[in-house]
């Protein structure tokens, strides 16, 4: 085995195990791994790390459930309504409040405005002066040209089914397919399976 | 002989909206007003359109944006900071900052990378504050992983143990490497999507991913032993 070849493969392995290598280099790395046991061991160790991180996405913290997120949604909307009211911005009336009591943000906004008014009479700098955030931007007064309006995939609502998609730039396996590449190597006898 | 491999400008598998418990189906919170729920679920209404409607003072669109993104924001923050309370605070603050800066949104760019950038900046700041507050000794670091003990009980024991080990290794990594591993290997974004979120070049995002995976493996072997292969 040519040592420089091993070095080049080792450099490529962190991308290889995550499916982040192009087809040409992918084939070269696979060919090398077919014959080189030390590089196969290194690839397997790296791949286990990627797999552990992928499994980590399924872990959830305790007590984080629908109620947690419902309360979080209400809390965010309340904070934003207060922020909007403090600037006198129109969207304050337009935010969905979830389970929030409707008078609460208005009361908080009134208290903030009263405090700001009191500060103003005291001759102190107005801590609440901010630029008007929600006047219609200039860019919205004219037809908007959107050469590229967002992600390459349409972001779908969280409740919708998501179809698996292929890599945009074509040619490469995506997602779990790429990550399971080493499984293919196991199947081909190139990587020894882990003994349990 | 194999050529020296350079970071590649293409070949990213991209599954930025991959379904998972963190961001997948049935993820809208309960108790939403009907109008907000319908808006959040309406695939014909893009995120950019929700921004436009919010800026125009219409009803409910920002609330719908929150409904669409709050779980993703929370879980990205959670995987960076490792604590439920801190992750919730990060997500909430991210939405407030988003709202305050909506009029700066560039409609030619994707909404979610812009928003994730806000989330990630806050999460990295929070992580650095947490680390700074608890000191840098190894005992302090390992003692400061509350979510290692908070992990939900329905996770099988072996998975729960692995989860704790993953947290402890992630916690050894510098924030910039942890961030790219969270976005790529946990949340499934491509390096092309990650680069604008971290405000780095594509090549830098790929290099951080490279080093991050290497360091994750090295710390794992140091803490939990080498591969049995
Ligand atoms: Zn080799």
XYZ file of C-alpha atoms and ligand atoms in Angstrom:
426
model
C 0.000 0.000 0.000
C 1.380 3.371 -0.971
C 1.682 5.496 2.216
C 0.828 8.730 0.422
C -2.255 7.077 -0.928
C -3.263 6.168 2.612
C -2.693 9.740 3.734
C -4.908 11.104 0.992
C -7.614 8.598 1.819
C -7.435 9.427 5.525
C -7.964 13.068 4.639
C -11.042 12.192 2.643
C -12.554 9.806 5.188
C -14.369 12.352 7.393
C -16.314 13.428 4.302
C -16.626 9.914 2.937
C -18.374 8.536 6.024
C -20.982 11.284 5.963
C -21.724 11.062 2.260
C -20.012 14.377 1.574
C -17.710 13.183 -1.191
C -18.220 13.432 -4.932
C -18.538 10.357 -7.115
C -14.967 10.361 -8.415
C -13.345 10.555 -4.993
C -15.945 8.235 -3.571
C -14.941 5.485 -5.971
C -11.261 6.059 -5.313
C -11.754 5.843 -1.561
C -13.860 2.709 -1.915
C -11.211 1.105 -4.088
C -8.550 1.946 -1.551
C -10.578 0.650 1.381
C -11.082 -2.622 -0.419
C -7.384 -3.358 -0.005
C -6.309 -1.397 3.084
C -7.282 -2.733 6.485
C -5.906 0.195 8.580
C -7.863 2.730 6.522
C -10.963 0.530 6.788
C -10.660 0.588 10.571
C -10.299 4.356 10.543
C -13.321 4.701 8.247
C -15.392 2.481 10.489
C -14.482 4.471 13.606
C -15.408 7.741 11.921
C -18.610 6.272 10.565
C -19.649 5.156 14.042
C -19.312 8.742 15.213
C -21.525 10.018 12.422
C -24.055 7.283 13.169
C -24.074 8.148 16.878
C -24.786 11.776 16.082
C -27.551 10.779 13.667
C -29.167 8.654 16.388
C -28.817 11.556 18.805
C -31.425 13.451 16.783
C -34.059 11.029 18.069
C -33.299 11.780 21.711
C -35.731 14.112 23.409
C -35.339 15.927 26.688
C -37.748 14.897 29.421
C -40.844 17.076 29.916
C -40.588 18.532 26.432
C -43.977 17.665 25.025
C -46.915 19.323 23.281
C -47.780 21.350 26.371
C -44.198 22.583 26.566
C -44.366 23.822 22.998
C -47.854 25.268 23.413
C -46.630 27.291 26.386
C -43.533 28.273 24.445
C -45.622 29.463 21.505
C -47.820 31.547 23.783
C -44.767 32.961 25.528
C -43.110 33.958 22.272
C -46.260 35.606 20.952
C -46.662 37.525 24.211
C -43.053 38.738 24.114
C -43.380 39.780 20.506
C -46.629 41.606 21.144
C -44.978 43.551 23.939
C -42.047 44.341 21.652
C -44.415 45.443 18.901
C -46.494 47.556 21.260
C -43.376 49.227 22.617
C -42.554 50.426 19.123
C -46.132 51.327 18.248
C -45.981 48.885 15.371
C -49.239 47.746 13.779
C -48.707 43.972 13.894
C -49.350 44.009 17.638
C -53.014 43.465 16.940
C -52.380 40.773 14.396
C -50.559 38.098 16.306
C -52.263 34.842 17.093
C -52.214 34.506 20.833
C -52.665 30.804 21.281
C -53.895 30.241 24.819
C -52.753 33.605 26.054
C -55.270 35.833 27.781
C -55.959 38.625 25.306
C -55.687 41.450 27.829
C -52.262 40.438 29.117
C -50.075 41.797 26.311
C -52.135 44.970 26.139
C -51.690 45.526 29.865
C -47.973 44.879 29.577
C -47.736 47.232 26.629
C -49.642 49.930 28.527
C -47.310 49.565 31.486
C -44.269 49.864 29.225
C -45.675 52.931 27.502
C -46.529 54.559 30.833
C -42.999 53.866 32.062
C -41.572 55.347 28.891
C -43.779 58.429 29.290
C -42.610 58.840 32.880
C -38.981 58.566 31.796
C -39.575 61.183 29.132
C -40.882 63.659 31.727
C -37.885 63.017 33.926
C -35.589 64.463 31.302
C -33.804 61.125 30.901
C -33.116 59.543 27.525
C -36.078 57.554 26.269
C -34.961 53.976 26.641
C -37.735 52.767 24.408
C -37.112 54.814 21.332
C -36.475 52.425 18.480
C -36.695 52.795 14.739
C -40.139 52.157 13.327
C -39.936 48.518 12.375
C -43.110 47.984 10.500
C -43.637 50.821 8.183
C -43.949 49.331 4.724
C -40.426 48.844 3.402
C -39.558 50.597 0.213
C -39.002 47.260 -1.407
C -42.642 46.341 -0.860
C -44.066 49.349 -2.643
C -42.899 47.995 -5.959
C -43.394 44.568 -7.465
C -40.891 42.286 -5.857
C -38.469 40.446 -8.073
C -37.404 37.242 -6.399
C -34.597 35.581 -8.336
C -34.299 32.830 -5.779
C -36.924 32.827 -3.120
C -35.780 30.564 -0.399
C -34.590 27.041 0.178
C -34.075 24.685 -2.665
C -36.815 22.647 -1.166
C -40.122 24.180 -0.298
C -40.315 24.303 3.463
C -43.390 22.318 4.337
C -45.550 22.663 7.418
C -44.324 20.617 10.272
C -47.345 18.359 10.192
C -46.993 17.399 6.543
C -45.448 14.277 5.163
C -41.971 14.949 3.811
C -40.886 13.077 0.738
C -37.253 12.010 0.663
C -35.269 14.202 -1.682
C -32.084 13.723 -3.580
C -29.062 15.997 -3.479
C -29.578 19.138 -5.442
C -26.415 19.174 -7.339
C -27.124 15.723 -8.535
C -25.289 12.493 -8.642
C -24.772 11.995 -4.930
C -26.745 9.809 -2.568
C -28.486 11.772 0.136
C -29.342 11.436 3.792
C -29.435 7.983 5.288
C -28.468 6.468 1.970
C -25.145 8.213 2.120
C -24.703 7.502 5.791
C -25.336 3.835 5.325
C -22.596 3.561 2.764
C -20.434 1.675 5.205
C -23.230 -0.801 5.611
C -22.700 -1.536 1.951
C -19.046 -2.047 2.679
C -19.972 -4.463 5.430
C -22.203 -6.309 3.014
C -19.383 -6.453 0.537
C -17.056 -7.824 3.172
C -14.869 -4.725 3.102
C -15.580 -3.752 6.689
C -15.914 -6.249 9.457
C -19.215 -5.890 11.311
C -19.073 -4.917 14.940
C -19.338 -7.860 17.295
C -21.970 -7.473 19.977
C -2.677 6.725 -7.014
C -5.338 8.707 -5.274
C -5.065 12.438 -5.693
C -5.028 14.661 -2.679
C -8.667 15.328 -1.962
C -9.804 18.900 -1.807
C -13.011 20.156 -0.283
C -15.628 19.907 -2.963
C -17.980 22.550 -4.142
C -20.670 20.030 -4.953
C -21.915 16.649 -3.911
C -23.803 17.765 -0.829
C -26.637 15.524 0.053
C -29.330 17.916 1.126
C -32.163 17.070 3.392
C -32.634 20.239 5.293
C -36.274 19.526 5.959
C -35.674 15.943 6.929
C -38.358 14.535 9.142
C -37.311 13.665 12.668
C -38.812 13.905 16.120
C -37.038 17.205 16.335
C -38.614 18.684 13.268
C -40.923 16.163 11.717
C -44.595 15.402 11.390
C -47.257 16.401 13.893
C -45.027 19.172 15.130
C -47.447 22.062 15.433
C -48.219 22.875 19.037
C -51.770 22.283 20.276
C -54.082 25.127 21.201
C -53.340 27.338 18.223
C -56.147 29.596 17.019
C -57.737 28.042 13.948
C -56.607 30.835 11.637
C -52.995 30.466 12.775
C -53.141 26.700 12.452
C -54.457 26.886 8.897
C -51.843 29.452 7.952
C -49.009 27.420 9.449
C -50.154 24.286 7.641
C -50.813 25.939 4.291
C -47.987 24.792 2.009
C -49.068 27.384 -0.548
C -48.069 30.143 1.854
C -44.281 30.364 1.921
C -42.251 31.619 4.829
C -41.378 34.703 2.810
C -45.071 35.339 2.259
C -45.677 35.119 6.000
C -42.939 37.700 6.476
C -44.565 39.963 3.882
C -47.939 39.680 5.558
C -46.450 40.409 8.960
C -44.749 43.500 7.604
C -48.039 44.545 6.039
C -49.731 44.295 9.435
C -51.978 41.368 8.618
C -53.309 39.060 11.257
C -51.597 35.919 12.488
C -48.732 35.341 10.027
C -45.960 35.793 12.563
C -47.722 33.452 14.930
C -47.818 30.933 12.084
C -44.074 31.390 11.534
C -43.503 30.664 15.204
C -45.650 27.547 14.928
C -43.693 26.348 11.905
C -40.247 26.899 13.352
C -40.361 26.798 17.114
C -39.538 23.096 17.460
C -36.677 23.260 15.003
C -35.332 26.354 16.739
C -35.638 24.684 20.131
C -33.931 21.451 19.114
C -31.072 23.155 17.295
C -30.503 25.267 20.392
C -30.835 22.212 22.642
C -28.238 20.261 20.736
C -25.853 23.207 21.005
C -26.386 24.282 24.619
C -27.491 20.931 26.073
C -29.997 22.320 28.559
C -33.755 22.527 28.139
C -34.269 25.848 29.884
C -31.440 27.529 28.040
C -32.598 26.125 24.716
C -36.118 27.430 25.297
C -34.758 30.860 26.190
C -32.589 30.875 23.074
C -35.531 29.931 20.852
C -37.790 32.558 22.389
C -35.186 35.276 22.101
C -34.513 34.250 18.510
C -38.143 34.855 17.573
C -38.204 38.230 19.300
C -35.062 39.260 17.436
C -36.509 37.885 14.236
C -39.604 40.002 14.682
C -37.615 43.124 15.399
C -35.486 42.650 12.297
C -38.151 41.437 9.856
C -37.905 44.619 7.830
C -34.270 43.762 7.126
C -35.160 40.403 5.600
C -33.746 39.943 2.105
C -36.525 38.287 0.156
C -33.985 36.961 -2.326
C -32.529 34.676 0.363
C -34.011 31.715 2.110
C -35.918 32.493 5.261
C -34.863 29.482 7.270
C -31.114 29.959 6.868
C -31.582 33.555 7.972
C -33.617 32.503 10.994
C -31.350 29.575 11.885
C -28.468 32.012 11.881
C -30.184 34.042 14.581
C -30.841 30.856 16.551
C -27.302 29.569 16.158
C -25.683 32.873 17.118
C -27.728 32.996 20.301
C -27.106 29.331 21.049
C -23.336 29.655 20.646
C -23.354 32.738 22.864
C -25.356 30.837 25.465
C -22.992 27.859 25.282
C -19.968 30.089 25.788
C -21.622 31.770 28.766
C -22.498 28.407 30.298
C -18.951 27.161 29.840
C -17.501 30.340 31.180
C -19.790 30.256 34.214
C -19.010 26.708 35.189
C -15.276 26.922 34.651
C -13.076 24.891 32.439
C -12.016 21.988 34.595
C -12.998 18.598 33.295
C -14.936 17.729 36.446
C -16.946 20.912 36.135
C -17.656 20.235 32.491
C -18.799 16.700 33.063
C -20.820 17.749 36.087
C -22.600 20.378 34.077
C -24.566 18.244 31.705
C -28.051 18.302 33.175
C -29.713 16.912 30.100
C -27.679 13.769 30.430
C -30.029 13.059 33.300
C -33.045 14.725 31.710
C -33.291 12.496 28.686
C -36.803 11.204 28.234
C -37.595 7.917 29.851
C -38.958 6.302 26.715
C -35.497 6.135 25.206
C -34.200 2.570 25.522
C -31.546 2.211 28.193
C -28.702 1.525 25.799
C -29.701 4.528 23.698
C -29.949 6.631 26.840
C -26.435 5.639 27.823
C -25.169 6.446 24.362
C -26.985 9.762 24.478
C -25.129 10.700 27.653
C -21.854 9.705 26.056
C -22.617 11.782 22.963
C -23.413 14.814 25.134
C -20.148 14.429 27.014
C -18.146 14.254 23.786
C -20.002 17.150 22.168
C -19.263 19.158 25.266
C -15.547 18.709 24.697
C -15.716 20.358 21.286
C -15.183 23.994 20.518
C -18.485 25.731 19.783
C -17.744 26.232 16.091
C -17.138 22.527 15.527
C -20.069 21.537 17.691
C -22.294 23.887 15.703
C -21.431 22.325 12.368
C -21.862 18.775 13.693
C -25.252 19.714 15.131
C -26.419 21.207 11.857
C -24.946 18.538 9.546
C -24.941 15.246 11.398
C -27.839 15.770 13.799
C -30.152 18.051 11.829
C -29.132 16.917 8.362
C -28.450 20.268 6.706
C -25.928 20.351 3.868
C -22.686 22.324 4.067
C -24.112 24.645 1.444
C -26.993 25.411 3.793
C -24.752 25.556 6.859
C -22.298 28.098 5.412
C -24.694 31.091 5.429
C -26.094 30.055 8.813
C -22.612 30.217 10.337
C -21.649 33.103 8.077
C -18.624 31.281 6.712
C -17.631 30.148 3.240
C -18.669 26.775 1.923
C -15.052 25.611 2.105
C -14.815 26.675 5.745
C -18.034 24.865 6.601
C -16.641 21.720 4.974
C -13.337 22.064 6.779
C -15.081 22.486 10.135
C -17.174 19.427 9.395
C -14.006 17.497 8.566
C -12.241 18.543 11.755
C -15.391 18.198 13.833
C -15.901 14.578 12.814
C -12.245 13.798 13.434
C -12.323 15.426 16.854
C -15.596 13.719 17.765
C -13.996 10.363 16.978
C -10.806 11.182 18.882
C -12.637 12.430 21.986
C -14.924 9.406 21.867
C -12.013 6.997 21.774
C -10.296 8.888 24.559
C -13.372 8.852 26.788
C -15.150 5.673 25.837
C -12.537 3.497 24.190
C -11.732 2.702 20.605
C -13.703 0.939 17.959
C -14.290 -2.757 18.388
C -13.898 -3.255 14.669
Zn -4.805 2.983 3.423
